[in-house]
Short mmCIF file of C-alpha atoms in Angstrom, two decimals:
data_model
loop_
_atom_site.label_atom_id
_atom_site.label_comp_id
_atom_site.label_asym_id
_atom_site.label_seq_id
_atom_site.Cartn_x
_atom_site.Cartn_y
_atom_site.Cartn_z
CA UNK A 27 99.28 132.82 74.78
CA UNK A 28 100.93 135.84 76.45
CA UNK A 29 100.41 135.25 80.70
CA UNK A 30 100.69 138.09 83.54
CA UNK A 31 103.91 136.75 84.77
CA UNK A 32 105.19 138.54 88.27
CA UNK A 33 108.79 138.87 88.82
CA UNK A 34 109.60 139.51 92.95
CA UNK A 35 112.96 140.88 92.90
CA UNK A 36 115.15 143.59 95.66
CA UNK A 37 118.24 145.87 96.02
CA UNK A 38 118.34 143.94 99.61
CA UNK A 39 118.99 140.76 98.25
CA UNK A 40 122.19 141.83 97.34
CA UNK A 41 123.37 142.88 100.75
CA UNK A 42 123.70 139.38 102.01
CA UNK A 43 126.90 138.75 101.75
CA UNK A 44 128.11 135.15 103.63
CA UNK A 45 132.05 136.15 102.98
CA UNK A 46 134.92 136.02 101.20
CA UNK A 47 135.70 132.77 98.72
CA UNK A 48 132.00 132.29 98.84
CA UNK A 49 130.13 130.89 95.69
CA UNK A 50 126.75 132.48 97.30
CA UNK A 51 128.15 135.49 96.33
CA UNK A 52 125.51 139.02 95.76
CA UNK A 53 127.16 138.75 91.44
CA UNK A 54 124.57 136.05 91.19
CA UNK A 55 121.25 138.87 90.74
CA UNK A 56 123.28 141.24 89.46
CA UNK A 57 123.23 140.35 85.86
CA UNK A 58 119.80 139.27 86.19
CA UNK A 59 118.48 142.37 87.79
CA UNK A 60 120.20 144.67 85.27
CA UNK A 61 118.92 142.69 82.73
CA UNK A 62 115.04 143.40 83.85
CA UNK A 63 115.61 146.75 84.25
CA UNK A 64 115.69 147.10 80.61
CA UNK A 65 112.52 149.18 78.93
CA UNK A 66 111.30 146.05 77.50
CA UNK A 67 111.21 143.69 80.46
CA UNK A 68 109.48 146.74 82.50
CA UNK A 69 106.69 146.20 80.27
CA UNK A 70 106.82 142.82 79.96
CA UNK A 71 106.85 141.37 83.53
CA UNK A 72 105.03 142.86 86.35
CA UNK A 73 107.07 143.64 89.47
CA UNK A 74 105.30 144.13 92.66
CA UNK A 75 105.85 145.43 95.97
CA UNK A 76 106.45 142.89 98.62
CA UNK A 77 106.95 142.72 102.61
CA UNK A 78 109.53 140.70 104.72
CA UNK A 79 107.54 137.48 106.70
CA UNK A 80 107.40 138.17 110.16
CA UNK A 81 108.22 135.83 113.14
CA UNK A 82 104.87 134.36 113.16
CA UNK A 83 104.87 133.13 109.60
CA UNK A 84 108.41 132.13 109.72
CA UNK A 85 106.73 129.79 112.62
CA UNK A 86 104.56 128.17 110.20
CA UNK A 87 107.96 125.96 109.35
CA UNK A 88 110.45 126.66 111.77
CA UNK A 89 111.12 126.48 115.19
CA UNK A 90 111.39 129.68 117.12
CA UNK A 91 114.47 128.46 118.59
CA UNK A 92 115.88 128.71 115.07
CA UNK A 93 114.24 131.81 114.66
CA UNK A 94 115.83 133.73 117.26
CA UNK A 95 119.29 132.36 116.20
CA UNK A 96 118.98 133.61 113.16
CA UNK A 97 117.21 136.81 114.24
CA UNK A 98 120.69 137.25 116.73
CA UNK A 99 123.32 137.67 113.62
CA UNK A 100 121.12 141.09 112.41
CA UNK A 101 123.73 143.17 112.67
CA UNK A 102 126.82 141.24 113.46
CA UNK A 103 129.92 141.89 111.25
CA UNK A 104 130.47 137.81 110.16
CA UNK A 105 128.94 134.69 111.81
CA UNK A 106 128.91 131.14 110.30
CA UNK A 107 126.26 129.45 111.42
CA UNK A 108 127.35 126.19 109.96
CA UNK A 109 130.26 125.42 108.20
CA UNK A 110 128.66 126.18 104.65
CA UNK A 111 126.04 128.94 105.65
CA UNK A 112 127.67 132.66 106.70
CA UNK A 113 126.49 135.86 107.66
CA UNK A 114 126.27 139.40 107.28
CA UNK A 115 124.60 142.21 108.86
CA UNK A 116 121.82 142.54 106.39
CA UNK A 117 121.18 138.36 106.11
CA UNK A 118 118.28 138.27 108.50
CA UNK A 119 117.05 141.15 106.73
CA UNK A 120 117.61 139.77 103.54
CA UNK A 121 116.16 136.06 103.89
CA UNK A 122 112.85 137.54 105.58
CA UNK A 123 112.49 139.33 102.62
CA UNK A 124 113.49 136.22 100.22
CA UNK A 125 110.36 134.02 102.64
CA UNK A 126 108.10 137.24 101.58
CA UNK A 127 108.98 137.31 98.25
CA UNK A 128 107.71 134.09 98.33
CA UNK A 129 104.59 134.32 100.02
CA UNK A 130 103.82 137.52 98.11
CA UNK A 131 103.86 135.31 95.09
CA UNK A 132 101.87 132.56 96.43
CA UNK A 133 99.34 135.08 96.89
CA UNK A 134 99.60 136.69 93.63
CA UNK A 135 98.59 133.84 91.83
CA UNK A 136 96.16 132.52 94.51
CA UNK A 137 94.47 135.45 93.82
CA UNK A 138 94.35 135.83 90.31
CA UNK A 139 96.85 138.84 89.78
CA UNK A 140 99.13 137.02 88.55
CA UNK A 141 99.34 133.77 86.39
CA UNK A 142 102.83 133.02 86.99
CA UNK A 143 105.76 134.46 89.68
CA UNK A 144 108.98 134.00 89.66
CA UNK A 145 110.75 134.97 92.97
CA UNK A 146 114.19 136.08 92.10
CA UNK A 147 116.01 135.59 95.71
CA UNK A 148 118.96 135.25 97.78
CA UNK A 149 119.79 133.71 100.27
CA UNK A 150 118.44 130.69 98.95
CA UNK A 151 115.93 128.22 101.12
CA UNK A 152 115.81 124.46 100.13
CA UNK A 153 118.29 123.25 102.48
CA UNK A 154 116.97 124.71 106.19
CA UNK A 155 115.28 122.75 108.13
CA UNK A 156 113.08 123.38 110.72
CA UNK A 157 115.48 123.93 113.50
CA UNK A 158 118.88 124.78 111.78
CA UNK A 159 120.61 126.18 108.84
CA UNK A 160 122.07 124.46 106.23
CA UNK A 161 123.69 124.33 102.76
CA UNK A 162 123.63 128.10 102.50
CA UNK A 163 120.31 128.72 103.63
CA UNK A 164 118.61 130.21 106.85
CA UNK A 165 115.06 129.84 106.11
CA UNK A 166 112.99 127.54 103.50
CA UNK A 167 111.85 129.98 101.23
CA UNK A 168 109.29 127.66 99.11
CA UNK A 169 108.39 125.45 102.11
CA UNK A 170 107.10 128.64 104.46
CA UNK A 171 105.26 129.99 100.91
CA UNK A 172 103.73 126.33 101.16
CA UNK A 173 102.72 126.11 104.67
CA UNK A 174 101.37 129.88 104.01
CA UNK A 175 99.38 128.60 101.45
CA UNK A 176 97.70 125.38 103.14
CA UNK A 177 97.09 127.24 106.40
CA UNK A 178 96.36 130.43 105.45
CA UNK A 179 94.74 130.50 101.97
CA UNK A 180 93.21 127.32 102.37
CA UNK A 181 94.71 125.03 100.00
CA UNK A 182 94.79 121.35 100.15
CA UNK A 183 97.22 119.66 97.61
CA UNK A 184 100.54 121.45 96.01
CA UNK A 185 102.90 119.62 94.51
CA UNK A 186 106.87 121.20 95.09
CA UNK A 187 109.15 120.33 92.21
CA UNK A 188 112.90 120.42 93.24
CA UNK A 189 115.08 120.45 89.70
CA UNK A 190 118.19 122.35 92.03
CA UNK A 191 121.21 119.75 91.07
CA UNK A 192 120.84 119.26 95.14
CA UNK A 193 118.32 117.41 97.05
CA UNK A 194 116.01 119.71 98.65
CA UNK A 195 116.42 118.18 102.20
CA UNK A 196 114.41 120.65 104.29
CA UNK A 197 111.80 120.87 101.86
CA UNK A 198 111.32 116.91 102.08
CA UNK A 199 111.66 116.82 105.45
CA UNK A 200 109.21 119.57 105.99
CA UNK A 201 106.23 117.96 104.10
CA UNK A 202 107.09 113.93 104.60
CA UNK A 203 104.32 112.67 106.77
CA UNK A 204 101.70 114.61 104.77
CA UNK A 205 99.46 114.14 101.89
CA UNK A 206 99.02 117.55 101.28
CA UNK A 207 102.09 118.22 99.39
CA UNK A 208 103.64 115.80 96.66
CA UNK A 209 107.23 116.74 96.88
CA UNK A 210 109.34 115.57 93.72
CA UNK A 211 112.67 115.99 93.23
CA UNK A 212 115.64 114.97 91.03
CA UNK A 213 118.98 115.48 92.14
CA UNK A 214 122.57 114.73 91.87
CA UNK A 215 123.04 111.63 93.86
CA UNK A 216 125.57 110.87 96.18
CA UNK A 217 126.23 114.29 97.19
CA UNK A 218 125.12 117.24 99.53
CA UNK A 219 122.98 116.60 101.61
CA UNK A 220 123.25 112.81 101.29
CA UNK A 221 119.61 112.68 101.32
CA UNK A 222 117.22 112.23 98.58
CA UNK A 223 117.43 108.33 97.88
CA UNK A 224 114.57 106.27 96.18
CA UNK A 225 114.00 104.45 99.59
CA UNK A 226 112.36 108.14 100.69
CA UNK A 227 108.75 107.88 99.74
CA UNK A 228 107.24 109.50 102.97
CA UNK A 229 105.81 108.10 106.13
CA UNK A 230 102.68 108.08 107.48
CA UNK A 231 99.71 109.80 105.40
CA UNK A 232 102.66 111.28 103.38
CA UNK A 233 103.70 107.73 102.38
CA UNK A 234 103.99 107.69 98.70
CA UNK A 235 103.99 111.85 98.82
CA UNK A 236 107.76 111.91 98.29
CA UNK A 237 109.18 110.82 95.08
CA UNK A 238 112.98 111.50 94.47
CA UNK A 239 114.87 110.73 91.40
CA UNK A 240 118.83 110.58 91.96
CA UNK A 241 120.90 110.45 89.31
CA UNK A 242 124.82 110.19 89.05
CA UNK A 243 126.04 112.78 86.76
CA UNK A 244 125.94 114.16 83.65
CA UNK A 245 121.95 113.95 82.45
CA UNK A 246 121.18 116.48 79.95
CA UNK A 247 118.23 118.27 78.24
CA UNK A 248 116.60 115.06 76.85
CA UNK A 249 117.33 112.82 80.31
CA UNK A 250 115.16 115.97 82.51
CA UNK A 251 112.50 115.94 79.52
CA UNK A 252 111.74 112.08 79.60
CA UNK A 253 111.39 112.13 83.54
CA UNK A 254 109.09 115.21 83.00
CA UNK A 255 107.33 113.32 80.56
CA UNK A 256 106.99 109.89 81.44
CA UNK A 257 106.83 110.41 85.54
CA UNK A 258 106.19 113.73 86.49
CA UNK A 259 103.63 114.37 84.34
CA UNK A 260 101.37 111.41 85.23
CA UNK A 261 101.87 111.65 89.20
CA UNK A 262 100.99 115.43 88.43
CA UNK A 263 97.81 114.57 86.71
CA UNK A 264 96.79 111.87 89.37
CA UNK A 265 97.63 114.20 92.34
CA UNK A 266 95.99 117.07 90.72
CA UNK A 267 97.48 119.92 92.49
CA UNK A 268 95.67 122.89 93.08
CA UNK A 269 99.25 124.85 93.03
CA UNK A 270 102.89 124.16 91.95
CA UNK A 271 106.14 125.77 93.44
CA UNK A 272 109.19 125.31 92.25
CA UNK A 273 112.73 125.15 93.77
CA UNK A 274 114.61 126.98 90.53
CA UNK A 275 118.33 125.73 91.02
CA UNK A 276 120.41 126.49 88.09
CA UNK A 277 123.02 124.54 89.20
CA UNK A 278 122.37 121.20 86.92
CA UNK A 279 123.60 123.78 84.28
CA UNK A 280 126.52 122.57 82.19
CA UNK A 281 129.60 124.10 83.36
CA UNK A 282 128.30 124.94 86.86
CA UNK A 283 131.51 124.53 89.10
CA UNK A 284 129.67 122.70 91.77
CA UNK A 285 127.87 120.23 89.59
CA UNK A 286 128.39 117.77 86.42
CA UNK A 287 125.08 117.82 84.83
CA UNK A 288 124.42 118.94 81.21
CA UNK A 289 121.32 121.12 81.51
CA UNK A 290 121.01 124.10 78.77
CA UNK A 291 118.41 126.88 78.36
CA UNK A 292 116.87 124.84 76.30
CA UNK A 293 116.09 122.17 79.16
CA UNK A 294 114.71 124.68 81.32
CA UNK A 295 112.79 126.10 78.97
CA UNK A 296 111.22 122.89 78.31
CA UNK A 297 110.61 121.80 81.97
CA UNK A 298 108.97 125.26 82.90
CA UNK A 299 106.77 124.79 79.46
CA UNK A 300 105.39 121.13 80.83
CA UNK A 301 104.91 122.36 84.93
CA UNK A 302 103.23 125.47 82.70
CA UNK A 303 100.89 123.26 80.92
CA UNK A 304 100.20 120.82 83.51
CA UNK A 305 99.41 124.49 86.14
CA UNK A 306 96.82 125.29 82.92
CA UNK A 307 95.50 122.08 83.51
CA UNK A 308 95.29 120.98 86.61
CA UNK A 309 95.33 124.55 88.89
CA UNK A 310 94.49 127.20 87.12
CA UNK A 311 97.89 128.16 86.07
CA UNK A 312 98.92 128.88 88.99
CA UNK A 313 102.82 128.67 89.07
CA UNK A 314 105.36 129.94 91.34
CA UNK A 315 109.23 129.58 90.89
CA UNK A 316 111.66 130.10 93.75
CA UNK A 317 115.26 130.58 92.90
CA UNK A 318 117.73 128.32 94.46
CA UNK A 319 121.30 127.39 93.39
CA UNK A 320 123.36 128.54 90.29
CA UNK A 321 126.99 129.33 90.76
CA UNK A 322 128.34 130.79 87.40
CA UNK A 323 126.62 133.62 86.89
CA UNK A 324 126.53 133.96 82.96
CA UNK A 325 124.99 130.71 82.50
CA UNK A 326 122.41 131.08 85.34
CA UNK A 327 121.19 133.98 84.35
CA UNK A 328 120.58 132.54 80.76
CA UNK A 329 118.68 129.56 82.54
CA UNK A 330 116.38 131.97 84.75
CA UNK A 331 115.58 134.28 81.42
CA UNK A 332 114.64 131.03 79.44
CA UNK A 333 112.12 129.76 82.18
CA UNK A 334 111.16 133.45 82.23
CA UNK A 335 110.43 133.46 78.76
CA UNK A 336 107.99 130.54 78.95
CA UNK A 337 106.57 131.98 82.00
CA UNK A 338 105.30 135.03 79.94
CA UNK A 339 104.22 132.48 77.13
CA UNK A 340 107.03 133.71 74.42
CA UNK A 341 107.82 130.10 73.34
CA UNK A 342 111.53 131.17 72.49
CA UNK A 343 112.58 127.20 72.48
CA UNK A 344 112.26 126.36 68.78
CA UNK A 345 109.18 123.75 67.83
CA UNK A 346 112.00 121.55 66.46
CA UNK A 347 113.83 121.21 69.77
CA UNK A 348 110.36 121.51 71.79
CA UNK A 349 109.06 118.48 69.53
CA UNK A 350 111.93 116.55 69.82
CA UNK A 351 112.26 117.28 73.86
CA UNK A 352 108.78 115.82 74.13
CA UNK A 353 109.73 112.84 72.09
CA UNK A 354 112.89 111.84 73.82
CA UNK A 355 113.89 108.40 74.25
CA UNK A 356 116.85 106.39 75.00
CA UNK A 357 117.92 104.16 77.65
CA UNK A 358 117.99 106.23 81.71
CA UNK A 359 118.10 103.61 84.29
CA UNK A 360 117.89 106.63 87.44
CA UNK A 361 113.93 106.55 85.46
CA UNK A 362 113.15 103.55 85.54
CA UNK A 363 114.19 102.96 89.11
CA UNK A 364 112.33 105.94 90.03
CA UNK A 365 109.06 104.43 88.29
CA UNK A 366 109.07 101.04 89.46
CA UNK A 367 109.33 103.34 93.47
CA UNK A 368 106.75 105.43 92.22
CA UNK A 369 104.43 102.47 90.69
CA UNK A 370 104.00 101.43 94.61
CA UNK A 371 102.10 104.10 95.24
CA UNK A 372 100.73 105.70 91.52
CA UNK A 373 99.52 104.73 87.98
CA UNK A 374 102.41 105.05 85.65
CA UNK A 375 103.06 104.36 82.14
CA UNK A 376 105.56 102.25 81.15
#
């Protein structure tokens, strides 16, 4: 069934730029962004006009201490802010815009405008916390489009899936002594940040709201499918969301140059088909993607067209490989770690 999929997408994007020798680099929308210009993806995919978050909704998730030092580098020629997170004169410009793009597609669906959205966005979010950069990013794109969402629009339970090859550490810290957001994430593990361990379930009434799945290397198609299957999916149906996010990294690709995992376009075709099922029924359909990490550019933009391509309900992943996604087996011992945490705390199978 064909869905009214939004795709949030801008020229200013591209004019962050955190410096030379950067893997950030502006080349990571281009391909993408050329690609939906095309005819047949104007018809396709809707493409709306959105607005840059002002100070006040930034506020929602970050301090205005941090706020102001990010606001101060609008302008300025280069400034790191952190030894991995760099900016340019357009950056504050550019990752208001990337929060808006966000928030504009929280409200899209919210609304009923959209089914899907898919916010195509630099700089990317996941890593800032509430009072500092980090890890590339200057403001939490998916966790302000979150706090938006339960303050604002009057939401009470959204579960945040983090499939970015690294551990969304602002995003868990934002949301870890609260019920109203299951944040679940799985993650190369040891690594940047050095968070995301299965000892970080939450605290408080958000005890049991975090459930992280590290995993050392090398998981492919089959390994993401059974944890979507046999623990996502259950905690999902328990928790019964009325919205899901997504932090889109499309750095667990195979022959990313920052990671070792052994995703394809086939795995994240599969993963957005399950969240895509599970927003039909659970939420409405209500769906929202946020783009993270993904640092060769050919193979990320194949990974954001497949989950695209689901989004609009094309089914371009072959029944065979669908069916045998959904029946994957084998042993994965990062899974069953990750379901005897989660067991604590929910139902699960197995």
């Amino acid at each position: 069934m064909k869905s009214k999929t939004a795709v949030l997408q801008s020229e200013v994007f591209l004019a962050h730029d955190p410096g030379p020798g950067h893997v950030e680099v502006p080349q990571r929308l281009v391909g993408l962004y050329r690609e939906l210009a095309r005819p047949e993806q104007r018809q396709r995919f809707l493409f709306p006009d959105f607005l840059p978050v002002d100070e006040d909704t930034l506020a929602l998730n970050h301090s205005r201490a941090h706020i102001a030092r990010v606001a101060a580098t609008a302008g300025s020629p280069f400034e790191c802010l952190d030894p991995d997170t760099c900016t340019s004169p357009r950056s504050y410009e550019a990752a208001c815009l990337a929060a808006g793009a966000a928030v504009k597609a929280v409200d899209l669906v919210t609304a009923g405008e959209a089914d899907k959205a898919f916010a195509l966005v630099r700089p990317p979010g996941h890593h800032a916390e509430h009072d500092r950069t980090r890890g590339f990013c200057l403001f939490n794109n998916i966790a302000v489009a979150a706090r938006h969402a339960l303050q604002n629009l009057g939401l009470e339970r959204i579960l945040i899936v983090d499939w970015d090859l690294h551990h969304g550490n602002g995003t868990q810290q934002a949301f870890y002594d609260t019920d109203q957001v299951l944040f679940f994430s799985t993650h190369q593990y040891p690594y940047f940040p050095g968070t995301g361990a299965l000892s970080e379930t939450g605290r408080g009434r958000g005890e049991g709201y975090t459930i992280n799945v590290p995993l050392q290397g090398g998981q492919d198609d089959a390994a993401f499918a059974r944890i979507f299957n046999e623990l996502l999916t259950p905690l999902a149906e328990q928790y019964r969301p009325e919205l899901i996010l997504v932090s889109a990294g499309f750095d667990t690709y195979g022959g990313d140059p920052l990671g070792t995992m052994m995703v394809t376009e086939a795995g994240y075709a599969y993963m957005t088909g399950v969240l895509g099922e599970l927003a039909a029924g659970l939420c409405g359909g209500r769906l929202v993607m946020v783009l993270e990490g993904g640092y060769d550019l050919t193979i990320m933009e194949r990974g954001v067209l497949a989950c695209l391509g689901e989004m609009a309900g094309d089914r371009l992943l072959p029944k065979k490989s669908r069916t045998r996604l959904r029946q994957a087996v084998g042993p994965l011992r990062a899974l069953e770690y990750a379901r005897e945490t989660a067991k604590k705390y929910w139902t699960i199978p197995g």
